[in-house]
PDB file of C-alpha atoms and ligand atoms in Angstrom:
ATOM      1  CA  MET A   1     103.098 124.252  91.653  1.00  0.00           C
ATOM      2  CA  GLN A   2     106.288 122.851  93.037  1.00  0.00           C
ATOM      3  CA  THR A   3     108.268 124.783  95.561  1.00  0.00           C
ATOM      4  CA  LYS A   4     111.990 125.146  94.881  1.00  0.00           C
ATOM      5  CA  ARG A   5     112.750 122.679  97.623  1.00  0.00           C
ATOM      6  CA  ASN A   6     110.611 119.974  96.047  1.00  0.00           C
ATOM      7  CA  ILE A   7     112.125 120.013  92.574  1.00  0.00           C
ATOM      8  CA  SER A   8     113.174 116.468  91.816  1.00  0.00           C
ATOM      9  CA  TYR A   9     115.792 115.593  89.257  1.00  0.00           C
ATOM     10  CA  ASP A  10     116.174 112.292  87.473  1.00  0.00           C
ATOM     11  CA  TRP A  11     119.733 111.880  86.302  1.00  0.00           C
ATOM     12  CA  GLN A  12     119.964 108.105  86.326  1.00  0.00           C
ATOM     13  CA  ASN A  13     121.392 108.145  82.797  1.00  0.00           C
ATOM     14  CA  ASN A  14     124.079 110.657  83.661  1.00  0.00           C
ATOM     15  CA  THR A  15     127.481 110.372  85.270  1.00  0.00           C
ATOM     16  CA  VAL A  16     129.339 112.912  87.370  1.00  0.00           C
ATOM     17  CA  LEU A  17     133.031 112.768  88.213  1.00  0.00           C
ATOM     18  CA  ILE A  18     133.634 114.249  91.645  1.00  0.00           C
ATOM     19  CA  ALA A  19     137.207 115.356  92.257  1.00  0.00           C
ATOM     20  CA  GLU A  20     137.467 115.943  96.006  1.00  0.00           C
ATOM     21  CA  ASP A  21     140.265 114.999  98.370  1.00  0.00           C
ATOM     22  CA  ALA A  22     138.345 115.284 101.657  1.00  0.00           C
ATOM     23  CA  ASP A  23     136.285 112.179 102.463  1.00  0.00           C
ATOM     24  CA  MET A  24     133.685 114.134 104.435  1.00  0.00           C
ATOM     25  CA  ASN A  25     133.152 116.611 101.601  1.00  0.00           C
ATOM     26  CA  PHE A  26     132.742 113.781  99.128  1.00  0.00           C
ATOM     27  CA  LEU A  27     130.222 112.026 101.386  1.00  0.00           C
ATOM     28  CA  LEU A  28     128.262 115.250 101.718  1.00  0.00           C
ATOM     29  CA  LEU A  29     128.117 115.698  97.936  1.00  0.00           C
ATOM     30  CA  LYS A  30     127.116 112.067  97.559  1.00  0.00           C
ATOM     31  CA  SER A  31     124.242 112.585  99.993  1.00  0.00           C
ATOM     32  CA  PHE A  32     123.146 115.738  98.136  1.00  0.00           C
ATOM     33  CA  LEU A  33     122.996 113.750  94.889  1.00  0.00           C
ATOM     34  CA  LEU A  34     121.460 110.524  96.190  1.00  0.00           C
ATOM     35  CA  LYS A  35     117.863 111.231  95.117  1.00  0.00           C
ATOM     36  CA  THR A  36     118.896 112.274  91.607  1.00  0.00           C
ATOM     37  CA  LYS A  37     120.172 108.714  90.950  1.00  0.00           C
ATOM     38  CA  ILE A  38     123.144 110.140  89.058  1.00  0.00           C
ATOM     39  CA  ASN A  39     126.103 107.779  88.677  1.00  0.00           C
ATOM     40  CA  ILE A  40     129.025 109.015  90.745  1.00  0.00           C
ATOM     41  CA  ILE A  41     132.721 108.421  90.177  1.00  0.00           C
ATOM     42  CA  TRP A  42     135.093 109.652  92.862  1.00  0.00           C
ATOM     43  CA  ALA A  43     138.658 110.854  92.345  1.00  0.00           C
ATOM     44  CA  ASN A  44     140.466 111.977  95.501  1.00  0.00           C
ATOM     45  CA  ASN A  45     143.123 114.033  93.734  1.00  0.00           C
ATOM     46  CA  GLY A  46     143.507 115.883  90.458  1.00  0.00           C
ATOM     47  CA  LYS A  47     145.779 113.319  88.855  1.00  0.00           C
ATOM     48  CA  ILE A  48     143.294 110.524  89.429  1.00  0.00           C
ATOM     49  CA  ALA A  49     140.537 112.774  88.028  1.00  0.00           C
ATOM     50  CA  VAL A  50     142.508 113.297  84.797  1.00  0.00           C
ATOM     51  CA  ASP A  51     143.321 109.583  84.536  1.00  0.00           C
ATOM     52  CA  ILE A  52     139.685 108.571  85.055  1.00  0.00           C
ATOM     53  CA  PHE A  53     138.501 111.161  82.536  1.00  0.00           C
ATOM     54  CA  LEU A  54     140.927 109.790  79.923  1.00  0.00           C
ATOM     55  CA  GLU A  55     139.580 106.266  80.369  1.00  0.00           C
ATOM     56  CA  ASN A  56     135.866 106.968  80.716  1.00  0.00           C
ATOM     57  CA  ASN A  57     133.751 108.298  77.856  1.00  0.00           C
ATOM     58  CA  ASN A  58     130.530 108.442  79.863  1.00  0.00           C
ATOM     59  CA  ILE A  59     131.294 111.400  82.108  1.00  0.00           C
ATOM     60  CA  ASP A  60     128.783 114.223  81.586  1.00  0.00           C
ATOM     61  CA  LEU A  61     129.914 116.674  84.215  1.00  0.00           C
ATOM     62  CA  ILE A  62     132.758 117.263  86.648  1.00  0.00           C
ATOM     63  CA  LEU A  63     132.627 118.764  90.137  1.00  0.00           C
ATOM     64  CA  MET A  64     136.159 119.953  90.779  1.00  0.00           C
ATOM     65  CA  ASP A  65     137.585 120.793  94.171  1.00  0.00           C
ATOM     66  CA  MET A  66     140.316 123.365  93.549  1.00  0.00           C
ATOM     67  CA  GLN A  67     142.473 122.521  96.586  1.00  0.00           C
ATOM     68  CA  MET A  68     143.731 118.961  96.183  1.00  0.00           C
ATOM     69  CA  PRO A  69     147.087 117.221  96.653  1.00  0.00           C
ATOM     70  CA  ILE A  70     149.332 115.856  93.875  1.00  0.00           C
ATOM     71  CA  LEU A  71     147.499 117.798  91.153  1.00  0.00           C
ATOM     72  CA  ASN A  72     145.213 120.645  92.197  1.00  0.00           C
ATOM     73  CA  GLY A  73     141.901 121.586  90.601  1.00  0.00           C
ATOM     74  CA  TYR A  74     143.450 124.276  88.427  1.00  0.00           C
ATOM     75  CA  GLU A  75     145.983 121.932  86.852  1.00  0.00           C
ATOM     76  CA  ALA A  76     143.446 119.121  86.521  1.00  0.00           C
ATOM     77  CA  THR A  77     140.938 121.456  84.845  1.00  0.00           C
ATOM     78  CA  LYS A  78     143.586 122.635  82.353  1.00  0.00           C
ATOM     79  CA  LYS A  79     144.473 119.075  81.424  1.00  0.00           C
ATOM     80  CA  ILE A  80     140.871 117.886  81.172  1.00  0.00           C
ATOM     81  CA  LYS A  81     139.845 120.863  79.022  1.00  0.00           C
ATOM     82  CA  GLU A  82     142.779 120.074  76.700  1.00  0.00           C
ATOM     83  CA  ILE A  83     141.337 116.587  76.297  1.00  0.00           C
ATOM     84  CA  ASP A  84     137.728 117.779  75.867  1.00  0.00           C
ATOM     85  CA  SER A  85     136.992 121.492  75.865  1.00  0.00           C
ATOM     86  CA  LYS A  86     133.224 120.851  75.984  1.00  0.00           C
ATOM     87  CA  ILE A  87     133.032 118.887  79.225  1.00  0.00           C
ATOM     88  CA  PRO A  88     131.296 121.050  81.836  1.00  0.00           C
ATOM     89  CA  ILE A  89     133.391 121.628  84.950  1.00  0.00           C
ATOM     90  CA  ILE A  90     131.900 123.196  88.063  1.00  0.00           C
ATOM     91  CA  ALA A  91     134.564 124.324  90.516  1.00  0.00           C
ATOM     92  CA  GLN A  92     133.988 123.985  94.236  1.00  0.00           C
ATOM     93  CA  THR A  93     136.029 126.140  96.559  1.00  0.00           C
ATOM     94  CA  ALA A  94     135.839 128.105  99.793  1.00  0.00           C
ATOM     95  CA  PHE A  95     137.090 131.227  97.953  1.00  0.00           C
ATOM     96  CA  ALA A  96     139.891 131.770 100.447  1.00  0.00           C
ATOM     97  CA  MET A  97     142.135 133.556  97.926  1.00  0.00           C
ATOM     98  CA  SER A  98     141.487 136.960  96.389  1.00  0.00           C
ATOM     99  CA  GLY A  99     140.702 136.953  92.680  1.00  0.00           C
ATOM    100  CA  GLU A 100     139.824 133.287  92.838  1.00  0.00           C
ATOM    101  CA  LYS A 101     136.534 133.540  90.907  1.00  0.00           C
ATOM    102  CA  GLU A 102     138.304 135.197  87.989  1.00  0.00           C
ATOM    103  CA  LYS A 103     141.119 132.658  88.143  1.00  0.00           C
ATOM    104  CA  ILE A 104     138.655 129.757  88.135  1.00  0.00           C
ATOM    105  CA  LEU A 105     136.825 131.048  85.065  1.00  0.00           C
ATOM    106  CA  ASP A 106     140.115 131.977  83.305  1.00  0.00           C
ATOM    107  CA  ILE A 107     141.425 128.456  83.727  1.00  0.00           C
ATOM    108  CA  GLY A 108     138.354 127.121  81.895  1.00  0.00           C
ATOM    109  CA  CYS A 109     135.844 126.127  84.545  1.00  0.00           C
ATOM    110  CA  ASP A 110     132.282 126.721  83.355  1.00  0.00           C
ATOM    111  CA  ASP A 111     130.887 127.669  86.746  1.00  0.00           C
ATOM    112  CA  TYR A 112     131.567 127.475  90.464  1.00  0.00           C
ATOM    113  CA  VAL A 113     129.856 126.818  93.784  1.00  0.00           C
ATOM    114  CA  SER A 114     131.264 128.088  97.048  1.00  0.00           C
ATOM    115  CA  LYS A 115     131.912 125.908 100.061  1.00  0.00           C
ATOM    116  CA  PRO A 116     130.023 125.242 102.259  1.00  0.00           C
ATOM    117  CA  ILE A 117     127.984 124.016  99.330  1.00  0.00           C
ATOM    118  CA  ASN A 118     124.287 124.824  99.126  1.00  0.00           C
ATOM    119  CA  ARG A 119     122.433 121.750  97.875  1.00  0.00           C
ATOM    120  CA  ILE A 120     119.748 123.626  95.939  1.00  0.00           C
ATOM    121  CA  GLU A 121     122.276 125.864  94.204  1.00  0.00           C
ATOM    122  CA  LEU A 122     124.460 122.890  93.309  1.00  0.00           C
ATOM    123  CA  LEU A 123     121.575 120.875  91.837  1.00  0.00           C
ATOM    124  CA  LYS A 124     120.330 123.872  89.862  1.00  0.00           C
ATOM    125  CA  LYS A 125     123.739 124.439  88.306  1.00  0.00           C
ATOM    126  CA  MET A 126     124.225 120.751  87.569  1.00  0.00           C
ATOM    127  CA  ASP A 127     120.768 120.617  85.972  1.00  0.00           C
ATOM    128  CA  TYR A 128     121.687 123.471  83.647  1.00  0.00           C
ATOM    129  CA  TYR A 129     124.763 121.659  82.304  1.00  0.00           C
ATOM    130  CA  ILE A 130     123.143 118.225  82.172  1.00  0.00           C
ATOM    131  CA  ASN A 131     120.193 119.545  80.162  1.00  0.00           C
ATOM    132  CA  ARG A 132     122.384 121.692  77.961  1.00  0.00           C
ATOM    133  CA  LYS A 133     124.265 118.563  77.010  1.00  0.00           C
ATOM    134  CA  ILE A 134     121.097 116.565  76.337  1.00  0.00           C
ATOM    135  CA  ASN A 135     119.671 119.345  74.139  1.00  0.00           C
ATOM    136  CA  HIS A 136     122.969 119.676  72.358  1.00  0.00           C
ATOM    137  CA  ASN A 137     122.907 116.021  71.339  1.00  0.00           C
ATOM    138  CA  ILE A 138     119.431 116.031  69.805  1.00  0.00           C
TER     139      ILE A 138
HETATM  140 MN1   MN B   1     140.340 119.934  98.950  1.00  0.00          MN
END
């Protein structure tokens, strides 16, 4: 039997859009995802995330930082969900504001992870949405 820590994911046919303005946070997420072989696209603000989403039909999942310049995660999520209401969006935030969880779900995010991000929790949540999409398409 595998321990939780040893679960290995194979997402080489999947693509995640990571919206994150802080280089170090992006690099950390990238390192968390390295072994899964998932394709990663990086947007360092919400506007770029929306623009990339409009032009790319292969994105399976979005990790959305809520605090970003130019267009924040709330506005970017609203716009992306208007384009495709089915795309899974997992918010990432430090939960510095009160009522933030409710706000994140109200705006249309499917789920959230709190910063500092726990790798196992993140991969588990991503796995849920990636597999839900695969099953949905059969
Ligand atoms: Mn940020």
